[in-house]
Short mmCIF file of C-alpha atoms in Angstrom, two decimals:
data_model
loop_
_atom_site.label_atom_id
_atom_site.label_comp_id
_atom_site.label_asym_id
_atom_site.label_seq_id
_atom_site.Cartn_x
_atom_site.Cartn_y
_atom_site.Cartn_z
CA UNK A 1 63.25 234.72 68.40
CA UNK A 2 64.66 238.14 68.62
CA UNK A 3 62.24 239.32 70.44
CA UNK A 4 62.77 236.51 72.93
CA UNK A 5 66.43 237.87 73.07
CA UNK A 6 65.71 241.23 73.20
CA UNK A 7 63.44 240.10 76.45
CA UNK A 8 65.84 238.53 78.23
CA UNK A 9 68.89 240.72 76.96
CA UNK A 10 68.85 242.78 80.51
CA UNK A 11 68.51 239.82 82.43
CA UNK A 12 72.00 238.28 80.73
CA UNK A 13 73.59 240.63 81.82
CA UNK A 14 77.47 240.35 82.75
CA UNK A 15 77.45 242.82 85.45
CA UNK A 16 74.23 241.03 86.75
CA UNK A 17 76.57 237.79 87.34
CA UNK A 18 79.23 239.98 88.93
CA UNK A 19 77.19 241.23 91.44
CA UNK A 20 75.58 237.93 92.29
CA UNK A 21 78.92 236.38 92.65
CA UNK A 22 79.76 238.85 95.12
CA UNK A 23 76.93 238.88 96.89
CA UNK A 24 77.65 235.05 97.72
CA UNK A 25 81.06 235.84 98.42
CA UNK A 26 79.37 238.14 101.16
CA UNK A 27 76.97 235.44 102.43
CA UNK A 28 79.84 233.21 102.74
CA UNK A 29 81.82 235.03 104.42
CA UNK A 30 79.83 236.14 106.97
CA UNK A 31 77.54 232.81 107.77
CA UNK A 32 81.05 231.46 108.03
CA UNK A 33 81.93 234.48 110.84
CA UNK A 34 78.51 234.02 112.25
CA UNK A 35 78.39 230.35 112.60
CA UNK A 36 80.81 230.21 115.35
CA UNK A 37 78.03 232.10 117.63
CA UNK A 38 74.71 230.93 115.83
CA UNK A 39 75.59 227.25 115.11
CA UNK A 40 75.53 225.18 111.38
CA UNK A 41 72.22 224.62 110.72
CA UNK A 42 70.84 228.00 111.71
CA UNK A 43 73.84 229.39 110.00
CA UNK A 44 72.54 227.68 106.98
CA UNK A 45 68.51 228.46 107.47
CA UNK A 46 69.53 232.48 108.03
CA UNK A 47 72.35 233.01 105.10
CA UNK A 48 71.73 230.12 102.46
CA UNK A 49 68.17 228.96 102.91
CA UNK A 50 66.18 232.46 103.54
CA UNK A 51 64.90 235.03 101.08
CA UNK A 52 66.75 237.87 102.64
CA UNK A 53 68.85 238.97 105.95
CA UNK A 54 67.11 240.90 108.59
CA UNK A 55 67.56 243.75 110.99
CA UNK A 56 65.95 243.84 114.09
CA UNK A 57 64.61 247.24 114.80
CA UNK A 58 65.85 248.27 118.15
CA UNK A 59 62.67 248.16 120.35
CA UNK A 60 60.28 246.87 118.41
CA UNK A 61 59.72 243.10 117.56
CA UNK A 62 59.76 244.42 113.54
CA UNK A 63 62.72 243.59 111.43
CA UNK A 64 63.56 245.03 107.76
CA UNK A 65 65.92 243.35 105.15
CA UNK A 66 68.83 244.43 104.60
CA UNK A 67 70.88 242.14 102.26
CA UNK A 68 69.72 239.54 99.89
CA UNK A 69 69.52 235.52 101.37
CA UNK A 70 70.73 232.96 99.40
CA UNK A 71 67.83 231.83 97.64
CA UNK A 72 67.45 235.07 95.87
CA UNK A 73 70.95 234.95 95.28
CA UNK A 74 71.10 231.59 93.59
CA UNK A 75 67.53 232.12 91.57
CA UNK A 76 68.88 235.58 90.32
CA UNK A 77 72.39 233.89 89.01
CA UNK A 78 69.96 230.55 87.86
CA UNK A 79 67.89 232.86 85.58
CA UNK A 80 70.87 235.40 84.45
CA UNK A 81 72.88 231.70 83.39
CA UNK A 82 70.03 230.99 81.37
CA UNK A 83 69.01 234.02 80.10
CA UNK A 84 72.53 234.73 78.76
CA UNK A 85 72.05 231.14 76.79
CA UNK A 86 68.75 232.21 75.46
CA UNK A 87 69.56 236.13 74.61
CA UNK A 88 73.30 235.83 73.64
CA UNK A 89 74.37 232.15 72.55
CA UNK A 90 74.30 230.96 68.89
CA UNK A 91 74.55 227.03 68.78
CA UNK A 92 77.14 225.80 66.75
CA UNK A 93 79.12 221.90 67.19
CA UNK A 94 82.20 224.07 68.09
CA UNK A 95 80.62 224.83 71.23
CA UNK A 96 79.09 221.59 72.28
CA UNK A 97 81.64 221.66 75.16
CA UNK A 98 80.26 224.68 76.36
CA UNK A 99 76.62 223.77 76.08
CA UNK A 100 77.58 220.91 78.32
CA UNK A 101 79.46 222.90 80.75
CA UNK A 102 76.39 225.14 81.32
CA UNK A 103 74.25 222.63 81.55
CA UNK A 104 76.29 220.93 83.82
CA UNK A 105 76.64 224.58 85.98
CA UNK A 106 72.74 224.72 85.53
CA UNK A 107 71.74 221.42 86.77
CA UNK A 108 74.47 222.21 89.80
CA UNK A 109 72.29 225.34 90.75
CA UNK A 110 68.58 223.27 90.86
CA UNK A 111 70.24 220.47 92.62
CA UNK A 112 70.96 222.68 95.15
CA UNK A 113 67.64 223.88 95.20
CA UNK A 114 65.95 220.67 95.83
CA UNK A 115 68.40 219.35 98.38
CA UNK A 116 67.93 222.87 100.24
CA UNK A 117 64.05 222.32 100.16
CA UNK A 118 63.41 218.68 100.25
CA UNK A 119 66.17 217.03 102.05
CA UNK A 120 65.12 216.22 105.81
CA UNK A 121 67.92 215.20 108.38
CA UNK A 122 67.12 213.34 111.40
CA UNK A 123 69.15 210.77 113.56
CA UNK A 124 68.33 207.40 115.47
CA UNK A 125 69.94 206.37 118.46
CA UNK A 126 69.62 202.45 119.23
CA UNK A 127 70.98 201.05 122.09
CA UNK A 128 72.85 197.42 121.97
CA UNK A 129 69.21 194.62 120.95
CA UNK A 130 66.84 197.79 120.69
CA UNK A 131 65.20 197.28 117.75
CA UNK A 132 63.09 201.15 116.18
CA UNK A 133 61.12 201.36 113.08
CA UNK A 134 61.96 205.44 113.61
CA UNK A 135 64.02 208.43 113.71
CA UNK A 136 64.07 211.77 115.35
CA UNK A 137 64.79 215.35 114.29
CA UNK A 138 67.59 216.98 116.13
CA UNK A 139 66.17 219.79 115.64
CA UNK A 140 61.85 220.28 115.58
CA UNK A 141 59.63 218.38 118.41
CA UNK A 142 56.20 217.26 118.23
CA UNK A 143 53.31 217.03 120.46
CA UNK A 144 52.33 213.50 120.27
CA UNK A 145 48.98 211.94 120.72
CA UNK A 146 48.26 208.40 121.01
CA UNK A 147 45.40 206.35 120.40
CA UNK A 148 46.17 203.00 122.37
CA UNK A 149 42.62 201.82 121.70
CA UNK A 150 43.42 199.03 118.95
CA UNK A 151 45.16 196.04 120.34
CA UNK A 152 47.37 195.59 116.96
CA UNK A 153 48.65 199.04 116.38
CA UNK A 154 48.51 202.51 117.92
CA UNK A 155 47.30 205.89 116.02
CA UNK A 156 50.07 208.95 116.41
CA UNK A 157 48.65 212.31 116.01
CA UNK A 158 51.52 214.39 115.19
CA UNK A 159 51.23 218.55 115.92
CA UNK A 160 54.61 220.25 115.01
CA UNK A 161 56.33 222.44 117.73
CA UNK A 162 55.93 225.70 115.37
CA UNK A 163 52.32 225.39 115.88
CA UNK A 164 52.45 225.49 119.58
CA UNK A 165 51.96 228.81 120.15
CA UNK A 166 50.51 230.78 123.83
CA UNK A 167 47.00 231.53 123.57
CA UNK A 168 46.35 229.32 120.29
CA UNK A 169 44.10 226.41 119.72
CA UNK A 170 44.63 223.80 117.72
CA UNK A 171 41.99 221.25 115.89
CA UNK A 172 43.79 218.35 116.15
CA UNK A 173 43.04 216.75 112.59
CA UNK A 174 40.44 213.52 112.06
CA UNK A 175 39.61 213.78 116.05
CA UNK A 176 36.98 216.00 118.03
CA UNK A 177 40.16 217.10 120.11
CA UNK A 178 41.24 220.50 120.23
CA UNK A 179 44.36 221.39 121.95
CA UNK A 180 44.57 224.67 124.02
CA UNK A 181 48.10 226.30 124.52
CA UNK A 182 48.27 227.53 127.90
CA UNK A 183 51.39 228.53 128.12
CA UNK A 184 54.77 227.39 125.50
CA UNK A 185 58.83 227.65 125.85
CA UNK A 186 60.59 226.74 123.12
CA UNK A 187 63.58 226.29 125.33
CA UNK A 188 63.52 225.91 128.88
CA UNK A 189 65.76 224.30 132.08
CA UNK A 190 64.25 221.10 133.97
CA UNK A 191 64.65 221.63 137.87
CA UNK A 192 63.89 220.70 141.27
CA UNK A 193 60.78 223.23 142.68
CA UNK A 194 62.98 223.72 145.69
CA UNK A 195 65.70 225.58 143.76
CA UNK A 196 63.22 228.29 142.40
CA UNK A 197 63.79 231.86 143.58
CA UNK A 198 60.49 232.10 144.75
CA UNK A 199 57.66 230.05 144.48
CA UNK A 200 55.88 232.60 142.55
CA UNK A 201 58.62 232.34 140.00
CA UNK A 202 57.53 231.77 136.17
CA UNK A 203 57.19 228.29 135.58
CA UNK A 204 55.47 224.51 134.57
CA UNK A 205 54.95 222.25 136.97
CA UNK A 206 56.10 218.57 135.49
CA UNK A 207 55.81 216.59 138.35
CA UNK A 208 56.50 216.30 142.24
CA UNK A 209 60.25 216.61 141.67
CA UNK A 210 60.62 218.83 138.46
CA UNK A 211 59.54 222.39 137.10
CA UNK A 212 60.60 223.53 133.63
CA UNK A 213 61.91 227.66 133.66
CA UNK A 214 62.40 229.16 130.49
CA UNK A 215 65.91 230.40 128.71
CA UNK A 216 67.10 231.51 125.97
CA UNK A 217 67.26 229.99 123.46
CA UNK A 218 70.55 227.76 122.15
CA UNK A 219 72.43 227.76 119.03
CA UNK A 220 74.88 225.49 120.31
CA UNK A 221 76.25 222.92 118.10
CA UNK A 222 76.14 220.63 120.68
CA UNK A 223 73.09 221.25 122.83
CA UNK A 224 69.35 220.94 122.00
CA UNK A 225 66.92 223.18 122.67
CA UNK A 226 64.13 221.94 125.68
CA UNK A 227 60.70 222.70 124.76
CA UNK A 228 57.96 222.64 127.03
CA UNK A 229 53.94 223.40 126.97
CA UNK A 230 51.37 223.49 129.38
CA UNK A 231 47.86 222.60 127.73
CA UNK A 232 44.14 221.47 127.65
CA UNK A 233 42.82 218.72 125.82
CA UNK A 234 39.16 219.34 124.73
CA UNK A 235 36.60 216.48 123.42
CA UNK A 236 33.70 218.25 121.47
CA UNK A 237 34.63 221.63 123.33
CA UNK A 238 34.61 219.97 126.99
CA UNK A 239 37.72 220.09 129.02
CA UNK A 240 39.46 216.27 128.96
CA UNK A 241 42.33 217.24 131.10
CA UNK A 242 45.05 219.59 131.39
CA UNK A 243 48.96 218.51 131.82
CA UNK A 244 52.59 219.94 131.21
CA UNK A 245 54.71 217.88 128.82
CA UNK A 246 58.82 218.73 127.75
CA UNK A 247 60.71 217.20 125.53
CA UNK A 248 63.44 216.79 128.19
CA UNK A 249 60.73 214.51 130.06
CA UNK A 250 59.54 212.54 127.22
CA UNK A 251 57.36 209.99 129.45
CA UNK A 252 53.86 210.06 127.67
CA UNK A 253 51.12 211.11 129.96
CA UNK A 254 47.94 208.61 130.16
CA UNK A 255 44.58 209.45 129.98
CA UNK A 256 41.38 208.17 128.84
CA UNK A 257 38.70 209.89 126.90
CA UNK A 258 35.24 208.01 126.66
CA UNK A 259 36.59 205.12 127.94
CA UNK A 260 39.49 204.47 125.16
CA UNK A 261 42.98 204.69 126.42
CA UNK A 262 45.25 207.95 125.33
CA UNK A 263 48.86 209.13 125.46
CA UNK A 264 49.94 212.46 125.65
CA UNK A 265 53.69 213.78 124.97
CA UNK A 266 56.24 216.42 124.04
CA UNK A 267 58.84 214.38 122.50
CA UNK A 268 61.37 215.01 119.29
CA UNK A 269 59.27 215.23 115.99
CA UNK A 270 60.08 211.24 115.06
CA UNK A 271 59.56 209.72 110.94
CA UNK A 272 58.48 206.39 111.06
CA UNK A 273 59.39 203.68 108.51
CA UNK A 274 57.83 200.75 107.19
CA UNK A 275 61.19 198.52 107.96
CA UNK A 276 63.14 198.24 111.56
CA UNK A 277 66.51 198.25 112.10
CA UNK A 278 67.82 196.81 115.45
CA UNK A 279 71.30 196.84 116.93
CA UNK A 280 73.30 193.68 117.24
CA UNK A 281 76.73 195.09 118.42
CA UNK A 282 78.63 197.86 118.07
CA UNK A 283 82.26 198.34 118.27
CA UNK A 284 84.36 201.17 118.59
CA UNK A 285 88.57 200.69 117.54
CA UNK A 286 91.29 202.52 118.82
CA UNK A 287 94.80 203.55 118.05
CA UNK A 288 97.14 201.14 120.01
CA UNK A 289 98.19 202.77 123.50
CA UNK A 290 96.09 206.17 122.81
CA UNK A 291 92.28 207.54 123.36
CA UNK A 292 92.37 208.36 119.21
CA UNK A 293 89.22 206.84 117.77
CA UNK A 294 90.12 204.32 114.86
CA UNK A 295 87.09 203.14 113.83
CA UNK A 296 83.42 203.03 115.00
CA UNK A 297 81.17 200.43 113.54
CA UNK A 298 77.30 199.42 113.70
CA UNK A 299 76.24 196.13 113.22
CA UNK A 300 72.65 196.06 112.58
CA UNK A 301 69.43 193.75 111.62
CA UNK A 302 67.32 194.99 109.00
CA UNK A 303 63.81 193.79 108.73
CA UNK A 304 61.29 194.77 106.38
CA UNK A 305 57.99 192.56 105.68
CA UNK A 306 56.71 194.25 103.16
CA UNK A 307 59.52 193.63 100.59
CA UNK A 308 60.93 190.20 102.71
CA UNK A 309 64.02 191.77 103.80
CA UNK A 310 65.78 190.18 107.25
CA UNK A 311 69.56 190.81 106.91
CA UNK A 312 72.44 191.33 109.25
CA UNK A 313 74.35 194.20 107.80
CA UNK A 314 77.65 196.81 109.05
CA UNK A 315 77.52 200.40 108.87
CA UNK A 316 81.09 202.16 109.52
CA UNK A 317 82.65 205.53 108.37
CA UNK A 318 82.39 205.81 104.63
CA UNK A 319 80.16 202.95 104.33
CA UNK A 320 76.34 204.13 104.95
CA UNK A 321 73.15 202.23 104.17
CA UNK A 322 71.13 202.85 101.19
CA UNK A 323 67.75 201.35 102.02
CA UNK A 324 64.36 202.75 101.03
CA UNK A 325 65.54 206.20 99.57
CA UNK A 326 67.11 206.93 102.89
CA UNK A 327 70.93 206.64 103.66
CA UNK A 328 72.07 206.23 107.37
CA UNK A 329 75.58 206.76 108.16
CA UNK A 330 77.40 205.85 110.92
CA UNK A 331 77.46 209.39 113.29
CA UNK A 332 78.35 209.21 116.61
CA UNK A 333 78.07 206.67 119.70
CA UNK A 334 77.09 207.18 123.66
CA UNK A 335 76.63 205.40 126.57
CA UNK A 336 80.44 203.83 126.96
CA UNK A 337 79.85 202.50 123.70
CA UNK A 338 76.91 200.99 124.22
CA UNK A 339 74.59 203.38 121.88
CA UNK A 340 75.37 204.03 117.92
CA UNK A 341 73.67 207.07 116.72
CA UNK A 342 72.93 207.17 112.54
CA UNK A 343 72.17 209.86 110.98
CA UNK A 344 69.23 209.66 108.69
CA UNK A 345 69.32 211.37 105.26
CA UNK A 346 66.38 211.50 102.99
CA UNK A 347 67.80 213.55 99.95
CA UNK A 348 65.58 213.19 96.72
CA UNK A 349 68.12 215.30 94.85
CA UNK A 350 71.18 213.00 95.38
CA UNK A 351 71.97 212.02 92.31
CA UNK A 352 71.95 215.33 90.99
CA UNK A 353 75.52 216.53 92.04
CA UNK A 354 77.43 213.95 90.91
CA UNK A 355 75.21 214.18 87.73
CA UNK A 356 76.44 217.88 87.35
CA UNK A 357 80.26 217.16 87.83
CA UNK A 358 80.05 215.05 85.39
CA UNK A 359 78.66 217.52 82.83
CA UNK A 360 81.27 219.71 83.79
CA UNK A 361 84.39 217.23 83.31
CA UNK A 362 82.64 216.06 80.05
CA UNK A 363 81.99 219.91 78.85
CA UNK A 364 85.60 220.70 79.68
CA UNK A 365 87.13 217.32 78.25
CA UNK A 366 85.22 218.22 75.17
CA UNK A 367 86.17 221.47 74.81
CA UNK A 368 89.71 221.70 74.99
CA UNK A 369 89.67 218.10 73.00
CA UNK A 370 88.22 219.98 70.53
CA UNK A 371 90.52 223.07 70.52
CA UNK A 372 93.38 220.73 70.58
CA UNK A 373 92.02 218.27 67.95
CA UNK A 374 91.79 222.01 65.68
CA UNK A 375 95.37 223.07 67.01
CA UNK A 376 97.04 219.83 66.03
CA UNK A 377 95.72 220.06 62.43
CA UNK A 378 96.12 223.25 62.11
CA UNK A 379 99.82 222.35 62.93
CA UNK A 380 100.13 219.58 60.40
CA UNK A 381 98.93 221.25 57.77
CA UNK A 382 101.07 224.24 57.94
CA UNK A 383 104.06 221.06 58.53
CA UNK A 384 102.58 220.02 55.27
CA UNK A 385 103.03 223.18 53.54
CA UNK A 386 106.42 224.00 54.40
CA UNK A 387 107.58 220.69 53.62
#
């Protein structure tokens, strides 16, 4: 045992927690700064979700860190919390409150952890009687291929955006396809070929009436970022057709390959469910005699055959669906009010925060019960003796 505290001594150490502490303050501080230019969510994936901050080198596509990210952060203050339990605390009923406390403070940190790495965020937008079984990332597209050849169901091969890369090939997985990236940009601006600058200008030809350029790209709270790819399909290593597909132009592309039907398309990366929801009506309330938004409201038809579900349900501020380990609030609307959009939150760590704060209230409630439950003896036994 002592050596286990002697091990672990440097690790609990005070100063340790000090700097840690500051170094979130830091990380804070400046995501918060940074986030007006960069966005949330890649606010969140450079400062909390990252290993370290980096520095480009001027001229050179090589970067070097330069400050701590907050994963190292958190995992350093993690193991100094419970290396200062192992190599400094000595258990005794007087200090159950603070046991709880820590653990509570503990349990905090890891449910952090696994919301940070597990939790996936997407949205579905369902106009008035459209009915999906799906969402779709606001963020990450997919390029999307389609068997059509079974009358009852289709077969989606999915190949994430990060993998389309210029110049790369791709085995696309359980088929004799490969995929050949001719050319890829992750954001780009859908316009007529007449407006180019020149016709040799850089860019993909979608159809008659649209070209995709590139641009940089956006960090824009509101805007999404337009990929687009140019590539070759091969079947056993022969060419099965070459297209350009953007996510901007979502309209699969058809094509056959030995005589079975395909589709073909750039679309956002979508997570299919076993259940459907479909919109019945939708409903957006005002302030009387003003433009203020009162309320917005979804009222939907869930259907699920595998567990006999078919229910008419609402879905309004503060009052998401549960369903299926996935929670969909009630996030925006579009198309003069004609389109709800619910964000989709799959969050296998939940629980675990309200868990922790209520470790925390119990560890403090026990605590100072107990110091007061000492005090007020203390106090009537000195009442005692004087008397």
């Amino acid at each position: 045992m002592i050596r286990i505290k002697t091990l672990f001594r440097p690790l609990a150490s005070l100063k340790l927690t000090i700097i840690c502490l500051a170094c979130a303050m830091v990380l804070v501080f400046v995501g918060t700064l940074d986030q007006v230019h960069i966005g949330i969510y890649e606010a969140q994936n450079r400062y909390f979700k990252s290993f370290a901050l980096f520095l480009p080198i001027p001229g050179t596509r090589f970067a070097v860190p330069w400050f701590p990210g907050g994963y190292v952060v958190g995992g350093v203050l993690l193991l100094n919390l419970i290396a200062a339990h192992l190599a400094r605390f000595k258990f005794s009923w007087k200090k159950l409150g603070i046991v709880v406390l820590h653990a509570g403070l503990i349990l905090m940190l890891v449910g952090q952890l696994i919301t940070s790495i597990f939790q996936v965020e997407s949205q579905m937008r369902l106009d008035e009687g459209e009915r999906k079984n799906f969402s779709e990332s606001p963020y990450f597209d997919e390029l999307a291929i389609t068997d059509k050849s079974q009358p009852d169901r289709d077969r989606i091969i999915s190949i994430p955006d990060s993998d389309l890369r210029k110049g790369r090939t791709i085995q696309v997985p359980g088929t004799d396809f490969k995929v050949v990236v001719n050319d890829f940009y992750p954001n780009s601006a859908l316009v007529n070929p007449g407006r180019l600058p020149s016709p040799a200008y850089p860019h993909l030809k979608l159809g008659p009436m649209a070209v995709a350029v590139q641009i940089p790209k956006t960090y824009k709270q509101d805007e999404r970022n337009v990929a687009t790819a140019a590539v070759t399909l091969l079947d056993k290593d022969q060419p099965a057709g070459s297209w350009s597909v953007s996510s901007g132009f979502p309209q699969p592309v058809n094509f056959q390959v030995g005589g079975k039907p395909f589709q073909i398309a750039l679309q956002p990366q979508r997570y299919y469910q076993p259940f459907s929801l479909q919109l019945l009506k939708f409903r957006h309330d005002r302030y009387a005699g003003t433009d203020i938004a009162k309320n917005f409201s979804s009222q939907v038809r869930l259907v699920d055959p595998a567990r006999k579900e078919d229910r008419e349900l609402s879905i309004y501020m503060n009052h998401p669906l549960r369903y299926a380990g996935l929670t969909f609030y009630q996030a925006g609307y579009d198309n003069n009010d004609r389109t709800t959009i619910l964000q989709v939150v799959q969050n296998p760590g939940r629980l675990v925060p309200y868990i922790s704060c209520g470790l925390l209230v119990a560890g403090l409630l026990l605590q100072f019960g107990m110091h007061l439950f000492r005090f007020a003896r203390k106090m009537q036994g000195a009442s005692a003796s004087a008397s």
